[in-house]
Short mmCIF file of C-alpha atoms and ligand atoms in Angstrom, two decimals:
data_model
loop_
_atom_site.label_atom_id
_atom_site.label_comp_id
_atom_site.label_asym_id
_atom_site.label_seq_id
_atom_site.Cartn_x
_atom_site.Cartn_y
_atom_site.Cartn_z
CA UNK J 69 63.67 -62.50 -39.90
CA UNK J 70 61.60 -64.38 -37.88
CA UNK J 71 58.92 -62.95 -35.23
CA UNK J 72 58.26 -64.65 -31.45
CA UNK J 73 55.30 -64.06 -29.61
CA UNK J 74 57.17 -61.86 -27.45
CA UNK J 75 57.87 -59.11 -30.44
CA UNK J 76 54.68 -59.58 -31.49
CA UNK J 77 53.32 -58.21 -28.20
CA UNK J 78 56.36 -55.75 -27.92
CA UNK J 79 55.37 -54.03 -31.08
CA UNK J 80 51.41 -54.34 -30.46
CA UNK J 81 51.86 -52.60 -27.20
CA UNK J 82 54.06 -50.00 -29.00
CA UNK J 83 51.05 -49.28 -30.98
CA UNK J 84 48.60 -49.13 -28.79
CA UNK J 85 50.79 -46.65 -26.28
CA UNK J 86 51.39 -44.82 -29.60
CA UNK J 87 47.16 -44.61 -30.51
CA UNK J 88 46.82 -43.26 -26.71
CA UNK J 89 49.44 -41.14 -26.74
CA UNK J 90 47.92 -39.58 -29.86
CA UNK J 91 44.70 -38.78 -28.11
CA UNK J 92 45.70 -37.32 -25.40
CA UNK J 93 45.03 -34.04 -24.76
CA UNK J 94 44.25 -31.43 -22.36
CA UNK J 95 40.64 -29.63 -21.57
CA UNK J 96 40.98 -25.67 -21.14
CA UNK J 97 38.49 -23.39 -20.44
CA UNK J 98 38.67 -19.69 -18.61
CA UNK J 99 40.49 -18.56 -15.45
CA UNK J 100 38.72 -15.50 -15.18
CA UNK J 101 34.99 -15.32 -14.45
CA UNK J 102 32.30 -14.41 -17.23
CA UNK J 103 30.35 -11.45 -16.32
CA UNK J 104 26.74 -12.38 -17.75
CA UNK J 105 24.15 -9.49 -17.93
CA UNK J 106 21.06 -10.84 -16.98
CA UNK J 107 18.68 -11.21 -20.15
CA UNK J 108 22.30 -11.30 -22.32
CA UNK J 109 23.60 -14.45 -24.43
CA UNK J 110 27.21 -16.02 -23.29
CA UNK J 111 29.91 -18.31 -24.09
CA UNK J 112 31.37 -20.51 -21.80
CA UNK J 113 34.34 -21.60 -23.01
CA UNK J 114 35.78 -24.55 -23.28
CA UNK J 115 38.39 -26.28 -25.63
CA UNK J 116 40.61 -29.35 -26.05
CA UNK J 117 44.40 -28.92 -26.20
CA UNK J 118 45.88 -30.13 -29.38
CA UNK J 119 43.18 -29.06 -31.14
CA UNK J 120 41.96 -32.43 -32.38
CA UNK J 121 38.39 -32.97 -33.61
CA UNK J 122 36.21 -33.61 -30.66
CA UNK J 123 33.06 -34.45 -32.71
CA UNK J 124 33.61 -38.31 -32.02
CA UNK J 125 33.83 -37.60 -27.85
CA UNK J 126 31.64 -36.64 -25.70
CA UNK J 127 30.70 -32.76 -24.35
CA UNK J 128 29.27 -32.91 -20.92
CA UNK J 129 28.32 -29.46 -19.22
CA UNK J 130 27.10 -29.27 -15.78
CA UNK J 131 26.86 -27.28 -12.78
CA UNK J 132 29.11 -27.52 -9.82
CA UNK J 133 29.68 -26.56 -5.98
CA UNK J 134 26.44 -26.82 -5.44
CA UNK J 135 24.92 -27.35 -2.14
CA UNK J 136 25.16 -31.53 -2.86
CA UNK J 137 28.17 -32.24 -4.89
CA UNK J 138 27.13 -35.45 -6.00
CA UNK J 139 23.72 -34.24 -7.47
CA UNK J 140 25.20 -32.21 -10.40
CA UNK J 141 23.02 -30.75 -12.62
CA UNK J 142 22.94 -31.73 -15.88
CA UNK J 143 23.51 -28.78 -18.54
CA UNK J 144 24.00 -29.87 -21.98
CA UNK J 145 25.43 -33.21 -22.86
CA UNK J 146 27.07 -34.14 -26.43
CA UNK J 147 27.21 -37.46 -27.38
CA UNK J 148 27.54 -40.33 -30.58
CA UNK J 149 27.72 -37.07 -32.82
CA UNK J 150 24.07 -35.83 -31.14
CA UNK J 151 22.55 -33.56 -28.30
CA UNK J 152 21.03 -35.53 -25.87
CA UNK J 153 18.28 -33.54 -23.98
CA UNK J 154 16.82 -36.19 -21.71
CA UNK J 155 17.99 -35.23 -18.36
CA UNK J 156 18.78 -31.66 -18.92
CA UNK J 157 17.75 -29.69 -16.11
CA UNK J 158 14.41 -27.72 -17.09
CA UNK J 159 16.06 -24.40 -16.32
CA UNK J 160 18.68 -24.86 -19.26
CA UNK J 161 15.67 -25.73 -21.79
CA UNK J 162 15.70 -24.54 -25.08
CA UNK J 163 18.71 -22.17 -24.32
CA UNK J 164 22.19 -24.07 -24.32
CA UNK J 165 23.96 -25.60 -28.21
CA UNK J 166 27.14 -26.06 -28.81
CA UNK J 167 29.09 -25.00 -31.79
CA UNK J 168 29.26 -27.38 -34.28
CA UNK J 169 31.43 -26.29 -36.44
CA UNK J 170 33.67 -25.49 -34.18
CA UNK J 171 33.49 -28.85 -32.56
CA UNK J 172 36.12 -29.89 -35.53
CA UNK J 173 38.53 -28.07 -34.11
CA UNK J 174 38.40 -28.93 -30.97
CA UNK J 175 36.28 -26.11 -29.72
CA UNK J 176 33.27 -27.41 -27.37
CA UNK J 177 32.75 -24.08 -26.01
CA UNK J 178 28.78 -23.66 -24.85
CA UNK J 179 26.46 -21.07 -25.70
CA UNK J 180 23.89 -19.53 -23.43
CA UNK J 181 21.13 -17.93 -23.99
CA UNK J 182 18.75 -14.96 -22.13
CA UNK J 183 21.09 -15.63 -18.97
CA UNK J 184 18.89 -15.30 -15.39
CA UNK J 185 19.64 -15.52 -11.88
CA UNK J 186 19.40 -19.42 -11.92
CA UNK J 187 22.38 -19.48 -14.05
CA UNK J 188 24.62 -17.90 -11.69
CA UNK J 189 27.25 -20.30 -10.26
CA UNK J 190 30.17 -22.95 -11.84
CA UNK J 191 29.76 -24.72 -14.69
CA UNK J 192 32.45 -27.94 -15.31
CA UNK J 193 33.10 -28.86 -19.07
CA UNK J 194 34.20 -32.52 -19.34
CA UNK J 195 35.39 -34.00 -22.54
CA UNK J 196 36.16 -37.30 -23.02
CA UNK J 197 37.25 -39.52 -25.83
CA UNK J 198 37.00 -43.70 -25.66
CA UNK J 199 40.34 -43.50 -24.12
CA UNK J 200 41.15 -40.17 -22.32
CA UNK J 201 39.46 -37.61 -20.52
CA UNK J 202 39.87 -34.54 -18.92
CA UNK J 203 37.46 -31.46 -17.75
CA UNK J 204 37.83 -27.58 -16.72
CA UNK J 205 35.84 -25.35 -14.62
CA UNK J 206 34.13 -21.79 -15.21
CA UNK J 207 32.56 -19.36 -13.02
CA UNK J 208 29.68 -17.38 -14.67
CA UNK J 209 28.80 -14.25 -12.07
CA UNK J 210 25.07 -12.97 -13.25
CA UNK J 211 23.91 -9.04 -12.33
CA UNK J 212 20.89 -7.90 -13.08
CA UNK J 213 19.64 -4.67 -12.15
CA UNK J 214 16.15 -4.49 -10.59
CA UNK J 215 13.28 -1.99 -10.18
CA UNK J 216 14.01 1.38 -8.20
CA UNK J 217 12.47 1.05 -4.65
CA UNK J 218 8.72 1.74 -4.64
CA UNK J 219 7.48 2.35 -1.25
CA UNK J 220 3.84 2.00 0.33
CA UNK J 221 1.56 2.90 3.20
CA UNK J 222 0.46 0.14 5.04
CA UNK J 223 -1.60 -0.39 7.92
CA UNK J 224 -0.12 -2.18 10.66
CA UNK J 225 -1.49 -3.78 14.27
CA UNK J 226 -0.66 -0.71 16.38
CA UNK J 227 -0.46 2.32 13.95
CA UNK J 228 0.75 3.03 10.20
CA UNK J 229 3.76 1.50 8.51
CA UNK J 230 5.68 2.05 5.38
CA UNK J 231 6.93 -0.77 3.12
CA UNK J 232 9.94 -0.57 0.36
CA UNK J 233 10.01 -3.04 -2.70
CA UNK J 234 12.45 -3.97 -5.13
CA UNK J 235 12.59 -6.62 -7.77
CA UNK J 236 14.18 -8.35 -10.31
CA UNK J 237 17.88 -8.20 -8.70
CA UNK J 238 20.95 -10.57 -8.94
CA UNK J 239 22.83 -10.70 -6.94
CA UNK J 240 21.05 -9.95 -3.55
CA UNK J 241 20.91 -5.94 -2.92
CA UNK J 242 20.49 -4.75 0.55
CA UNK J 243 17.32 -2.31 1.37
CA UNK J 244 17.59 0.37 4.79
CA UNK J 245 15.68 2.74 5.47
CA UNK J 246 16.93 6.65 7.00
CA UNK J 247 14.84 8.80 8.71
CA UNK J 248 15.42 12.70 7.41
CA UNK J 249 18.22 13.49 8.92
CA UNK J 250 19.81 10.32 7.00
CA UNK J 251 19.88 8.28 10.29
CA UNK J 252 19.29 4.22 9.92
CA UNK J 253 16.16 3.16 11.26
CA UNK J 254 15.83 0.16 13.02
CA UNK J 255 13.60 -2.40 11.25
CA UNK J 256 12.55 -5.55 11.40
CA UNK J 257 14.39 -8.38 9.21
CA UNK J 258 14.13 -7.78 5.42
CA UNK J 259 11.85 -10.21 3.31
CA UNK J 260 13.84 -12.02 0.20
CA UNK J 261 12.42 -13.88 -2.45
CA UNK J 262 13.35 -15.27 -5.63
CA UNK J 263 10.93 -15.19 -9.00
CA UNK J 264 11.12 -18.14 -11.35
CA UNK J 265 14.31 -16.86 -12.64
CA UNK J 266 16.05 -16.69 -9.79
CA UNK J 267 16.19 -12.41 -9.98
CA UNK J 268 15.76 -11.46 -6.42
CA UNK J 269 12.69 -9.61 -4.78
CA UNK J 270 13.46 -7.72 -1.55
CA UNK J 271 11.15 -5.94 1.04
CA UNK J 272 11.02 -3.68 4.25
CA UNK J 273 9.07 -2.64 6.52
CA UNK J 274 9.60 0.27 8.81
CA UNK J 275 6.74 1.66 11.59
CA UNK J 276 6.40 5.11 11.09
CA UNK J 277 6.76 7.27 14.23
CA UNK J 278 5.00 10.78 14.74
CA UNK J 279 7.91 12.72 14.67
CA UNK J 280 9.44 12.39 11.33
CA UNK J 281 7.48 12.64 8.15
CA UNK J 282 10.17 12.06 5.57
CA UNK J 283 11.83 8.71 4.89
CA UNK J 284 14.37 7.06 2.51
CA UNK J 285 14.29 3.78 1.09
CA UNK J 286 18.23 2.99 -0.08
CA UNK J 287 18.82 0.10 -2.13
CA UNK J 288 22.60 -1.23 -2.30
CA UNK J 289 23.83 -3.85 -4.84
CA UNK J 290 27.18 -5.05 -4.05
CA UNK J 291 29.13 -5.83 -6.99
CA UNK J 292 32.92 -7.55 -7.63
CA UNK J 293 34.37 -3.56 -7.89
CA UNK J 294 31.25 -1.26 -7.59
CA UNK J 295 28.22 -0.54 -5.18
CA UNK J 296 24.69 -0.05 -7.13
CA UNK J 297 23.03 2.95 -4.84
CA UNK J 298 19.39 3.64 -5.33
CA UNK J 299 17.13 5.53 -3.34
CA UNK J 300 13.08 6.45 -3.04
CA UNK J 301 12.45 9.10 -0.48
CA UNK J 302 8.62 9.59 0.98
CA UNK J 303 7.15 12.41 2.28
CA UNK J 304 4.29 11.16 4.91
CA UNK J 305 1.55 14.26 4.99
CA UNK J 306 1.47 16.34 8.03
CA UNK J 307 -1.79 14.56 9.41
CA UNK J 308 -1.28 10.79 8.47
CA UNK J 309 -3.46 9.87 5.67
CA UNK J 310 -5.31 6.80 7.93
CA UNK J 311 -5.99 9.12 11.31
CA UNK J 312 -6.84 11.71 9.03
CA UNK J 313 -10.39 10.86 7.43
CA UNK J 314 -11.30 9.47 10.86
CA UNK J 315 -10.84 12.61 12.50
CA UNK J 316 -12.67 14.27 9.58
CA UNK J 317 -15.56 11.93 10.06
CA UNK J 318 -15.40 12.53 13.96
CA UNK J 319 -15.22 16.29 13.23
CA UNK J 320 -18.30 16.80 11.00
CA UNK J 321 -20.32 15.42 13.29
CA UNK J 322 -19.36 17.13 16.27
CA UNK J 323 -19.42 19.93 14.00
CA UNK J 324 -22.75 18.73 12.48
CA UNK J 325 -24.69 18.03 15.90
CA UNK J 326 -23.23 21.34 17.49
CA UNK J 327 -25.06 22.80 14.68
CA UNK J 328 -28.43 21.22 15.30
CA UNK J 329 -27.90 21.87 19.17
CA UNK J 330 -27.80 25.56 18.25
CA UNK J 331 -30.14 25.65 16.26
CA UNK J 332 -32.68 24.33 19.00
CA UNK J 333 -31.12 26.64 21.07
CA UNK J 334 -31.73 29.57 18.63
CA UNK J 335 -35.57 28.26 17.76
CA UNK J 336 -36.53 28.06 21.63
CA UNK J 337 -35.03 31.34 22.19
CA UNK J 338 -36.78 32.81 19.23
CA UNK J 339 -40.17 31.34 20.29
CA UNK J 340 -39.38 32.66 24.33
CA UNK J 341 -38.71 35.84 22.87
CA UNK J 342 -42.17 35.93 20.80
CA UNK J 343 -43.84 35.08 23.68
CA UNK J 344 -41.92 37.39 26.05
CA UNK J 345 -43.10 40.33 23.73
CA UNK J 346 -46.26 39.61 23.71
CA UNK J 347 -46.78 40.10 27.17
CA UNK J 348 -44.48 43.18 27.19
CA UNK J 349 -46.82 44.08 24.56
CA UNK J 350 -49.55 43.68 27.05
CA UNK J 351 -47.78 44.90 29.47
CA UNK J 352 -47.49 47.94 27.88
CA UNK J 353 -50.36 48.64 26.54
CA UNK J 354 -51.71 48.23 30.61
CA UNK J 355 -49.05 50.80 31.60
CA UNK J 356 -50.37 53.20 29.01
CA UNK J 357 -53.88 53.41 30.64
CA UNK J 358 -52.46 53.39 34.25
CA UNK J 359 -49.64 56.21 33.31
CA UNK J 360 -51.87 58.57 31.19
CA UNK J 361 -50.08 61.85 32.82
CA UNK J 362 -51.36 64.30 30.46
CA UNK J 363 -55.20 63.01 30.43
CA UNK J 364 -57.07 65.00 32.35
CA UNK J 365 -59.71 62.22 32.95
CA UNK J 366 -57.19 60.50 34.53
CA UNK J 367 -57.96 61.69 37.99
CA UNK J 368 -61.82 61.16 37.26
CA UNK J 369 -60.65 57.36 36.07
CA UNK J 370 -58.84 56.84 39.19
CA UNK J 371 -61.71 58.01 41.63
CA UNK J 372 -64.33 55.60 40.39
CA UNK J 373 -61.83 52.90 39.81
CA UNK J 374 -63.23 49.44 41.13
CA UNK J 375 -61.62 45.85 41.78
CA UNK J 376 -62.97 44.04 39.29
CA UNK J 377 -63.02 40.28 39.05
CA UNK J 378 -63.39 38.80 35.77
CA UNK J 379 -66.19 36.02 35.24
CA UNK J 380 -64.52 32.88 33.04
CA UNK J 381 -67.83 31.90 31.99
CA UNK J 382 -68.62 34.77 30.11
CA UNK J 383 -65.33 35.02 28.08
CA UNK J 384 -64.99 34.75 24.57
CA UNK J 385 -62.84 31.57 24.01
CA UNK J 386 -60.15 33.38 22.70
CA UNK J 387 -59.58 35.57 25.85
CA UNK J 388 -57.39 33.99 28.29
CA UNK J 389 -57.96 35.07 31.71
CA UNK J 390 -54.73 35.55 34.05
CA UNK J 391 -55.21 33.19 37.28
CA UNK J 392 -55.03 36.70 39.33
CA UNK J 393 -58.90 36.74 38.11
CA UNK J 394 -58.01 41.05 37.02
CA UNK J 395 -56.24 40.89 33.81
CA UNK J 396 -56.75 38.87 30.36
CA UNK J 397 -55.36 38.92 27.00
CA UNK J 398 -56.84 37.63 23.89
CA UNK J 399 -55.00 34.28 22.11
CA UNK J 400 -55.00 33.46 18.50
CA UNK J 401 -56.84 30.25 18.88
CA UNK J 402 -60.05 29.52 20.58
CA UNK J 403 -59.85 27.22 23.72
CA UNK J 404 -62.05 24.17 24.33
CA UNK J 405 -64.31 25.80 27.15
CA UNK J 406 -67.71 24.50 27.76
CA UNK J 407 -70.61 26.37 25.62
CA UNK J 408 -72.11 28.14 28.50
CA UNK J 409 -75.34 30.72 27.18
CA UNK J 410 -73.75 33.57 29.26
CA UNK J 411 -70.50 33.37 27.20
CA UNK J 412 -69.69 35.60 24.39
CA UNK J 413 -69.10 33.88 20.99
CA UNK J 414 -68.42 36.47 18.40
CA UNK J 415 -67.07 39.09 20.07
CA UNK J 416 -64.15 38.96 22.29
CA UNK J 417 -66.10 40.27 25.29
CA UNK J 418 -65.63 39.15 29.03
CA UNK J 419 -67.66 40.31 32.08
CA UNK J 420 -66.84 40.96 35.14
CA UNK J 421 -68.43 39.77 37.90
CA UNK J 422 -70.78 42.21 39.06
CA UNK J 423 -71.63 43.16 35.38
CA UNK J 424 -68.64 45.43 33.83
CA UNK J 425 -68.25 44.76 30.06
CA UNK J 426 -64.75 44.49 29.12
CA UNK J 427 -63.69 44.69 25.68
CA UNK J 428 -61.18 41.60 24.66
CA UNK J 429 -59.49 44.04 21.44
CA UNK J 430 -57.95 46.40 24.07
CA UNK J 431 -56.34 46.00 27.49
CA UNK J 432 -57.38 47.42 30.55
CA UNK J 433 -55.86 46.58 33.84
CA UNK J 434 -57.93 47.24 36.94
CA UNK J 435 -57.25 47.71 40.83
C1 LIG P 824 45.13 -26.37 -35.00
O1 LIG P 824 46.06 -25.37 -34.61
C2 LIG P 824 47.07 -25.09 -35.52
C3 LIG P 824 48.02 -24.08 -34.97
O2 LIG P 824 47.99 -24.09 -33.56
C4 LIG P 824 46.47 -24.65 -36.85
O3 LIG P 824 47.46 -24.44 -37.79
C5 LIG P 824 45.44 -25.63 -37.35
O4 LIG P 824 44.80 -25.14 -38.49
C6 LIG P 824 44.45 -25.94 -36.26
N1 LIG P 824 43.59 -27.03 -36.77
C7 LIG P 824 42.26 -26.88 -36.76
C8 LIG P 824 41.48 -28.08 -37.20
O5 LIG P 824 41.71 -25.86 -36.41
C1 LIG P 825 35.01 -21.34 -29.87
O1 LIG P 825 33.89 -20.90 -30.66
C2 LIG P 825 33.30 -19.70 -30.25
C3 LIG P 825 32.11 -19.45 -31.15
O2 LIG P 825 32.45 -19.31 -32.47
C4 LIG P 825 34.32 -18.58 -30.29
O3 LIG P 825 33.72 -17.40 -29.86
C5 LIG P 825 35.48 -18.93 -29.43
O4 LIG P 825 36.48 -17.93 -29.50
C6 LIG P 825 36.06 -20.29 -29.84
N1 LIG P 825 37.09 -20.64 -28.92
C7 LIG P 825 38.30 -21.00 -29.31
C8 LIG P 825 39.26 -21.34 -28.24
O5 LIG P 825 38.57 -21.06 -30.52
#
């Protein structure tokens, strides 16, 4: 039998359709989203459909739907039998691998390692042979539980404020804060970062009025089919702490100076006092001469009585004269008088003018 051109080309194309057919096949991964605990490992799965041996094609895994769907991020890429590392995203490092055996079988399934909130999102799994390829999707949802609210006094412009903190969350949680009777407080916008790993740091501020002194963080962590509730309440102490040691400081020296004052008070009133009785003591020691009832002298006394002026420069030093010029009374310290050779120096002696000796050691009070 002889063969034209044409068979020829008839049976080469036959062939060739029959080599492509051969290598087709479909990419399958998972409909249903993988729930990935943060700090767990995962699969992603991902297979060709028959299960030929994908060893000779090439894996690529990136991420998708992200904000620019043109820069995909580069995952883990399989290629010419090897891993190729050089553009994978720096987030992925060290943590993605394929299975190799299972790469014989069609399987090109990735594994993940110590998941974190930067792995949170669709991943696409493209295979492709030198003649066919195809690709499926997978959604990996991260949750990560943070820290329990932890709440702080702060100062603020304007009076004292309290501040609630929670970290390490994925996905976002929600913070609020209740007054005691479990009524929302208005507060400002909440502050949301995101650590290296993407977990999620939240914070609120509330300022804290007079009239309440107990307050409730609440933390709430929406998930696909539950809510994650937490709650920190804080009990403010009757006199806020701040005010508080600056009325203590104002007090103890009002109370401290109030002190002092009195104590003035109390010394002047003390030294008026010793003063006062001395001349009461005086005083009465004149009245006693002048009201002798029951001496029978007295009479006798009071018939030869005589005004008597005193003469200043005859007194003893210590014997202060009164400015009446009749009545004296001896000091404890000896004034600075001039030396005068009429004036008594040892004892206290004054005379009066006219020559009456008066003794300075007892009181006499003369009309
Ligand atoms: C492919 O799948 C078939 C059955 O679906 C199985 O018998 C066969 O062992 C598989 N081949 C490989 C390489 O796993
Ligand atoms: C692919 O390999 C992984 C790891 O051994 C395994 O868990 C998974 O079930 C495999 N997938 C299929 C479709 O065989």
């Amino acid at each position: 039998m002889m063969w034209t051109w044409t068979d020829c080309l008839c049976v080469n194309l036959l062939f060739l359709l029959q080599r492509a057919g051969s290598e087709r096949f479909e990419v399958l991964g998972s409909t249903r989203a993988i729930v990935a605990v943060a700090g767990d490992d995962i699969i992603l799965p991902c297979y060709i459909k028959p299960n030929i041996s994908a060893e000779d094609m090439r894996v690529d895994w990136f991420r998708v739907n992200l904000p620019d769907p043109q820069s995909n991020i580069r995952v883990h890429l399989y290629q010419d039998g090897r891993d190729k590392y050089h553009d994978q995203i720096l987030s992925y490092r060290g943590r993605t691998s394929l299975f190799k055996e299972e790469l014989k079988k069609g399987n090109t399934s990735l594994k993940l390692t110590r998941v974190q909130g930067t792995d949170d999102g669709r991943y696409k799994c493209l295979v492709e042979s030198k003649t066919h390829f195809d690709d499926s999707t997978v959604q990996v949802n991260v949750r990560a539980i943070g820290s329990k609210p932890e709440v702080s006094i702060e100062g603020q412009k304007g009076g004292m404020g309290l501040l609630c903190v929670s970290k390490g969350w994925f996905p976002e949680p929600e913070l609020e804060w209740l007054d005691s009777e479990g009524v929302t407080l208005s507060a400002g916008p909440s502050e949301t970062d995101r650590n290296d790993k993407g977990f999620y740091i939240v914070k609120l501020k509330i300022p804290v009025k007079e009239t309440d002194n107990l307050f409730t963080c609440r933390l709430r962590q929406r998930q696909q089919h539950e809510v994650i509730k937490m709650e920190t309440e804080f009990h403010i102490p009757s006199e806020p702490i701040l005010v508080h040691t600056d009325t203590r400081k104002v007090a103890l020296a009002v109370i401290g100076s109030l002190g002092i004052f009195l104590m003035v008070i109390l010394a002047f009133t003390i030294w008026r006092w010793i003063a006062l009785c001395n001349d009461y003591e005086i005083l009465a020691d004149q009245l006693d001469l002048v009201n002798m009832k029951g001496c029978p002298e007295l009479e006798t006394i009071r018939k030869h009585a005589v005004d008597v002026t005193l003469d200043p420069d005859t007194a003893h030093p210590k014997l202060i004269l009164l400015k009446t010029g009749n009545k004296w009374r001896r000091g404890d310290i000896k004034q600075d008088l001039p030396d005068n050779a009429e004036r008594f120096n040892t004892v206290h002696y004054v005379l009066g003018k006219g020559g009456l000796l008066l003794r300075g050691d007892s009181t006499m009070r003369f009309r």
